[in-house]
PDB file of C-alpha atoms in Angstrom:
ATOM      1  CA  MET A1391     -10.717 -13.399  30.533  1.00 96.00           C
ATOM      2  CA  TYR A1392      -8.689 -15.593  32.896  1.00 97.00           C
ATOM      3  CA  GLU A1393     -11.836 -16.913  34.585  1.00 96.00           C
ATOM      4  CA  ALA A1394     -13.594 -17.364  31.246  1.00 96.00           C
ATOM      5  CA  SER A1395     -10.707 -19.373  29.825  1.00 97.00           C
ATOM      6  CA  VAL A1396      -8.307 -21.005  32.285  1.00 98.00           C
ATOM      7  CA  ALA A1397     -10.901 -21.798  34.947  1.00 96.00           C
ATOM      8  CA  VAL A1398     -13.398 -23.202  32.438  1.00 97.00           C
ATOM      9  CA  PHE A1399     -10.862 -25.253  30.490  1.00 98.00           C
ATOM     10  CA  SER A1400      -9.478 -26.665  33.748  1.00 98.00           C
ATOM     11  CA  ALA A1401     -12.866 -27.699  35.106  1.00 97.00           C
ATOM     12  CA  ARG A1402     -13.969 -29.326  31.874  1.00 97.00           C
ATOM     13  CA  LEU A1403     -10.665 -31.176  31.422  1.00 98.00           C
ATOM     14  CA  LYS A1404     -10.954 -32.571  34.948  1.00 98.00           C
ATOM     15  CA  ALA A1405     -14.443 -33.807  34.073  1.00 98.00           C
ATOM     16  CA  LEU A1406     -13.137 -35.277  30.802  1.00 98.00           C
ATOM     17  CA  SER A1407     -10.443 -37.083  32.770  1.00 98.00           C
ATOM     18  CA  ASP A1408     -13.118 -38.602  35.028  1.00 97.00           C
ATOM     19  CA  ILE A1409     -15.140 -39.624  31.971  1.00 98.00           C
ATOM     20  CA  LEU A1410     -12.119 -41.355  30.445  1.00 98.00           C
ATOM     21  CA  SER A1411     -11.473 -43.140  33.755  1.00 98.00           C
ATOM     22  CA  ALA A1412     -15.054 -44.371  33.791  1.00 97.00           C
ATOM     23  CA  ALA A1413     -14.700 -45.577  30.196  1.00 98.00           C
ATOM     24  CA  GLU A1414     -11.466 -47.420  30.917  1.00 98.00           C
ATOM     25  CA  GLN A1415     -13.052 -49.143  33.923  1.00 98.00           C
ATOM     26  CA  ASN A1416     -16.127 -49.966  31.840  1.00 98.00           C
ATOM     27  CA  ALA A1417     -13.938 -51.617  29.213  1.00 98.00           C
ATOM     28  CA  VAL A1418     -12.359 -53.773  31.926  1.00 98.00           C
ATOM     29  CA  ASP A1419     -15.733 -54.619  33.482  1.00 98.00           C
ATOM     30  CA  ARG A1420     -17.265 -55.570  30.129  1.00 98.00           C
ATOM     31  CA  LYS A1421     -14.093 -57.289  28.877  1.00 98.00           C
ATOM     32  CA  ILE A1422     -13.828 -54.952  25.891  1.00 98.00           C
ATOM     33  CA  ASP A1423     -10.472 -54.137  24.339  1.00 98.00           C
ATOM     34  CA  PRO A1424      -9.866 -50.451  25.222  1.00 98.00           C
ATOM     35  CA  GLN A1425      -8.893 -49.851  21.585  1.00 98.00           C
ATOM     36  CA  VAL A1426     -12.547 -50.333  20.683  1.00 98.00           C
ATOM     37  CA  PHE A1427     -13.386 -47.151  22.605  1.00 98.00           C
ATOM     38  CA  LEU A1428     -10.237 -45.255  21.648  1.00 98.00           C
ATOM     39  CA  THR A1429     -10.807 -45.790  17.924  1.00 98.00           C
ATOM     40  CA  SER A1430     -14.588 -45.362  17.936  1.00 98.00           C
ATOM     41  CA  ARG A1431     -16.224 -42.461  16.139  1.00 97.00           C
ATOM     42  CA  LEU A1432     -19.796 -41.246  15.809  1.00 96.00           C
ATOM     43  CA  ALA A1433     -19.746 -41.175  12.008  1.00 96.00           C
ATOM     44  CA  PRO A1434     -17.296 -42.371   9.364  1.00 96.00           C
ATOM     45  CA  ASP A1435     -16.221 -38.812   8.530  1.00 97.00           C
ATOM     46  CA  MET A1436     -15.625 -37.783  12.175  1.00 97.00           C
ATOM     47  CA  PHE A1437     -12.486 -38.177  14.266  1.00 98.00           C
ATOM     48  CA  ALA A1438     -12.136 -41.064  16.724  1.00 98.00           C
ATOM     49  CA  LEU A1439     -12.171 -40.629  20.506  1.00 98.00           C
ATOM     50  CA  THR A1440      -8.396 -40.255  20.793  1.00 98.00           C
ATOM     51  CA  ARG A1441      -8.316 -37.403  18.281  1.00 98.00           C
ATOM     52  CA  GLN A1442     -11.305 -35.704  19.952  1.00 98.00           C
ATOM     53  CA  VAL A1443      -9.376 -35.576  23.239  1.00 98.00           C
ATOM     54  CA  GLN A1444      -6.240 -34.348  21.480  1.00 98.00           C
ATOM     55  CA  ILE A1445      -8.112 -31.499  19.805  1.00 98.00           C
ATOM     56  CA  ALA A1446      -9.926 -30.556  23.021  1.00 98.00           C
ATOM     57  CA  THR A1447      -6.599 -30.258  24.836  1.00 98.00           C
ATOM     58  CA  ASP A1448      -5.179 -28.315  21.888  1.00 98.00           C
ATOM     59  CA  HIS A1449      -7.861 -25.660  22.358  1.00 97.00           C
ATOM     60  CA  ALA A1450      -7.420 -25.706  26.146  1.00 98.00           C
ATOM     61  CA  LYS A1451      -3.690 -25.028  25.835  1.00 98.00           C
ATOM     62  CA  GLY A1452      -3.829 -22.810  22.757  1.00 97.00           C
ATOM     63  CA  ALA A1453      -6.466 -20.274  23.704  1.00 98.00           C
ATOM     64  CA  PRO A1454      -5.011 -19.191  27.072  1.00 98.00           C
ATOM     65  CA  SER A1455      -1.497 -19.206  25.623  1.00 98.00           C
ATOM     66  CA  ARG A1456      -2.541 -16.898  22.795  1.00 97.00           C
ATOM     67  CA  LEU A1457      -4.555 -14.649  25.092  1.00 98.00           C
ATOM     68  CA  ALA A1458      -1.640 -14.330  27.529  1.00 97.00           C
ATOM     69  CA  GLY A1459       0.835 -13.684  24.711  1.00 96.00           C
ATOM     70  CA  ARG A1460       2.708 -16.947  25.279  1.00 97.00           C
ATOM     71  CA  GLU A1461       4.001 -19.418  22.734  1.00 96.00           C
ATOM     72  CA  VAL A1462       1.491 -22.251  22.237  1.00 96.00           C
ATOM     73  CA  PRO A1463       3.074 -25.537  23.388  1.00 97.00           C
ATOM     74  CA  LYS A1464       3.213 -28.281  20.775  1.00 96.00           C
ATOM     75  CA  TYR A1465       2.219 -31.847  21.615  1.00 97.00           C
ATOM     76  CA  GLU A1466       3.167 -34.849  19.509  1.00 96.00           C
ATOM     77  CA  ASP A1467      -0.369 -36.277  19.088  1.00 97.00           C
ATOM     78  CA  ASN A1468       0.920 -39.824  19.597  1.00 98.00           C
ATOM     79  CA  GLU A1469      -1.443 -40.961  22.346  1.00 98.00           C
ATOM     80  CA  ALA A1470      -2.514 -44.581  21.937  1.00 98.00           C
ATOM     81  CA  SER A1471      -4.056 -45.536  25.299  1.00 98.00           C
ATOM     82  CA  PHE A1472      -6.250 -44.200  28.055  1.00 98.00           C
ATOM     83  CA  ALA A1473      -3.093 -43.655  30.130  1.00 98.00           C
ATOM     84  CA  ASP A1474      -1.601 -41.581  27.312  1.00 98.00           C
ATOM     85  CA  LEU A1475      -4.749 -39.449  27.077  1.00 98.00           C
ATOM     86  CA  GLN A1476      -4.780 -38.968  30.847  1.00 98.00           C
ATOM     87  CA  ALA A1477      -1.131 -37.868  30.713  1.00 98.00           C
ATOM     88  CA  ARG A1478      -1.983 -35.369  27.974  1.00 98.00           C
ATOM     89  CA  ILE A1479      -4.840 -33.948  30.026  1.00 98.00           C
ATOM     90  CA  ALA A1480      -2.597 -33.763  33.114  1.00 98.00           C
ATOM     91  CA  LYS A1481       0.095 -31.938  31.113  1.00 98.00           C
ATOM     92  CA  THR A1482      -2.522 -29.466  29.885  1.00 98.00           C
ATOM     93  CA  LEU A1483      -3.853 -28.934  33.409  1.00 98.00           C
ATOM     94  CA  GLU A1484      -0.287 -28.234  34.599  1.00 98.00           C
ATOM     95  CA  LEU A1485       0.086 -25.643  31.854  1.00 98.00           C
ATOM     96  CA  LEU A1486      -3.227 -24.022  32.776  1.00 98.00           C
ATOM     97  CA  ALA A1487      -2.156 -23.854  36.430  1.00 98.00           C
ATOM     98  CA  SER A1488       0.911 -21.858  35.393  1.00 98.00           C
ATOM     99  CA  PHE A1489      -1.133 -18.873  34.175  1.00 98.00           C
ATOM    100  CA  SER A1490      -1.906 -15.896  36.374  1.00 97.00           C
ATOM    101  CA  PRO A1491      -4.862 -13.528  36.005  1.00 97.00           C
ATOM    102  CA  ALA A1492      -2.444 -10.641  35.405  1.00 97.00           C
ATOM    103  CA  GLU A1493      -1.303 -12.239  32.139  1.00 97.00           C
ATOM    104  CA  PHE A1494      -4.809 -11.755  30.744  1.00 97.00           C
ATOM    105  CA  GLU A1495      -5.124  -8.034  31.410  1.00 96.00           C
ATOM    106  CA  GLY A1496      -6.115  -6.374  28.143  1.00 96.00           C
ATOM    107  CA  SER A1497      -6.458  -9.708  26.363  1.00 97.00           C
ATOM    108  CA  ASP A1498     -10.097  -9.075  25.468  1.00 95.00           C
ATOM    109  CA  ASP A1499      -8.896  -6.475  22.940  1.00 95.00           C
ATOM    110  CA  ARG A1500      -5.526  -8.064  22.081  1.00 94.00           C
ATOM    111  CA  MET A1501      -5.506  -9.137  18.453  1.00 96.00           C
ATOM    112  CA  ILE A1502      -5.190 -12.888  18.079  1.00 97.00           C
ATOM    113  CA  GLU A1503      -3.740 -14.054  14.794  1.00 93.00           C
ATOM    114  CA  LEU A1504      -3.773 -17.660  13.702  1.00 91.00           C
ATOM    115  CA  LYS A1505      -3.897 -19.847  10.661  1.00 88.00           C
ATOM    116  CA  LEU A1506      -6.999 -21.946  10.031  1.00 84.00           C
ATOM    117  CA  GLY A1507      -6.384 -24.278   7.169  1.00 86.00           C
ATOM    118  CA  GLN A1508      -5.148 -22.163   4.275  1.00 90.00           C
ATOM    119  CA  ARG A1509      -6.352 -18.838   5.618  1.00 92.00           C
ATOM    120  CA  GLU A1510      -5.006 -16.538   8.265  1.00 94.00           C
ATOM    121  CA  ILE A1511      -7.426 -14.807  10.583  1.00 92.00           C
ATOM    122  CA  SER A1512      -7.158 -11.982  13.073  1.00 96.00           C
ATOM    123  CA  MET A1513      -9.700 -11.082  15.749  1.00 96.00           C
ATOM    124  CA  PRO A1514      -9.861  -9.490  19.200  1.00 98.00           C
ATOM    125  CA  GLY A1515      -9.245 -11.836  22.123  1.00 97.00           C
ATOM    126  CA  MET A1516     -12.817 -11.791  23.420  1.00 97.00           C
ATOM    127  CA  GLN A1517     -14.214 -12.689  19.998  1.00 97.00           C
ATOM    128  CA  TYR A1518     -11.579 -15.414  19.576  1.00 97.00           C
ATOM    129  CA  LEU A1519     -12.308 -16.962  22.977  1.00 98.00           C
ATOM    130  CA  LEU A1520     -16.100 -16.831  22.811  1.00 97.00           C
ATOM    131  CA  HIS A1521     -16.697 -17.535  19.125  1.00 96.00           C
ATOM    132  CA  LEU A1522     -13.834 -19.817  18.092  1.00 96.00           C
ATOM    133  CA  ALA A1523     -11.883 -21.399  20.937  1.00 97.00           C
ATOM    134  CA  MET A1524     -14.708 -22.221  23.363  1.00 98.00           C
ATOM    135  CA  PRO A1525     -17.181 -23.578  20.790  1.00 97.00           C
ATOM    136  CA  ASN A1526     -14.469 -25.813  19.320  1.00 97.00           C
ATOM    137  CA  PHE A1527     -13.360 -26.985  22.756  1.00 98.00           C
ATOM    138  CA  TYR A1528     -16.903 -27.863  23.801  1.00 98.00           C
ATOM    139  CA  PHE A1529     -17.593 -29.580  20.475  1.00 98.00           C
ATOM    140  CA  HIS A1530     -14.677 -31.980  20.949  1.00 98.00           C
ATOM    141  CA  VAL A1531     -15.284 -32.618  24.663  1.00 98.00           C
ATOM    142  CA  THR A1532     -18.960 -33.299  23.940  1.00 98.00           C
ATOM    143  CA  THR A1533     -18.112 -35.552  21.004  1.00 98.00           C
ATOM    144  CA  ALA A1534     -15.701 -37.555  23.188  1.00 98.00           C
ATOM    145  CA  TYR A1535     -18.489 -37.975  25.761  1.00 98.00           C
ATOM    146  CA  ASP A1536     -20.970 -38.937  23.038  1.00 98.00           C
ATOM    147  CA  ILE A1537     -18.649 -41.548  21.532  1.00 98.00           C
ATOM    148  CA  LEU A1538     -18.302 -43.254  24.892  1.00 98.00           C
ATOM    149  CA  ARG A1539     -21.993 -42.977  25.716  1.00 98.00           C
ATOM    150  CA  HIS A1540     -22.841 -44.416  22.286  1.00 97.00           C
ATOM    151  CA  ASN A1541     -20.590 -47.365  23.118  1.00 97.00           C
ATOM    152  CA  GLY A1542     -22.562 -48.114  26.260  1.00 97.00           C
ATOM    153  CA  VAL A1543     -20.369 -46.470  28.890  1.00 98.00           C
ATOM    154  CA  PRO A1544     -22.774 -45.451  31.676  1.00 97.00           C
ATOM    155  CA  LEU A1545     -22.051 -41.730  31.809  1.00 97.00           C
ATOM    156  CA  SER A1546     -24.290 -38.924  32.999  1.00 95.00           C
ATOM    157  CA  LYS A1547     -24.764 -35.227  32.430  1.00 94.00           C
ATOM    158  CA  ALA A1548     -23.543 -34.727  36.006  1.00 95.00           C
ATOM    159  CA  MET A1549     -20.254 -36.409  35.065  1.00 95.00           C
ATOM    160  CA  PHE A1550     -19.930 -34.165  32.009  1.00 94.00           C
ATOM    161  CA  LEU A1551     -20.453 -31.152  34.254  1.00 94.00           C
ATOM    162  CA  GLY A1552     -17.907 -32.472  36.750  1.00 91.00           C
ATOM    163  CA  HIS A1553     -20.408 -33.247  39.508  1.00 86.00           C
ATOM    164  CA  ARG A1554     -19.738 -36.960  39.594  1.00 67.00           C
TER     165      ARG A1554
END
């Protein structure tokens, strides 16, 4: 469970950090206000880039914390620049580095209880990780990538996978 959560979240967040760096440099190169990228969205009813990164890091900090039986850290969600988003990712990576494999022993069967909107749910750790936390994490990381790609940032699948 440690390898399926902490290691995966860490690798993908490092790749997301590289993607954001490429986007920030692209904005400079093309003389585009960085706010154009930060506030862009794929559709009117979808969240903007900044919120996509916030939610991705929320899943990356929340899932391992719940699985290890720790309190989930709260972030303020006040990021307004690429530097702020990078700091949020770095803070999440620091948190992930603080976990040990031993904390995840038995977490595949540990009941995870959380509130989703107005309803409360309960499910075993493995089901939570594989069917809720990971799909949501990947959705928001992919959407962040797609927003930037849609805005002309020259990104690649290799960058998404962390093989820059």
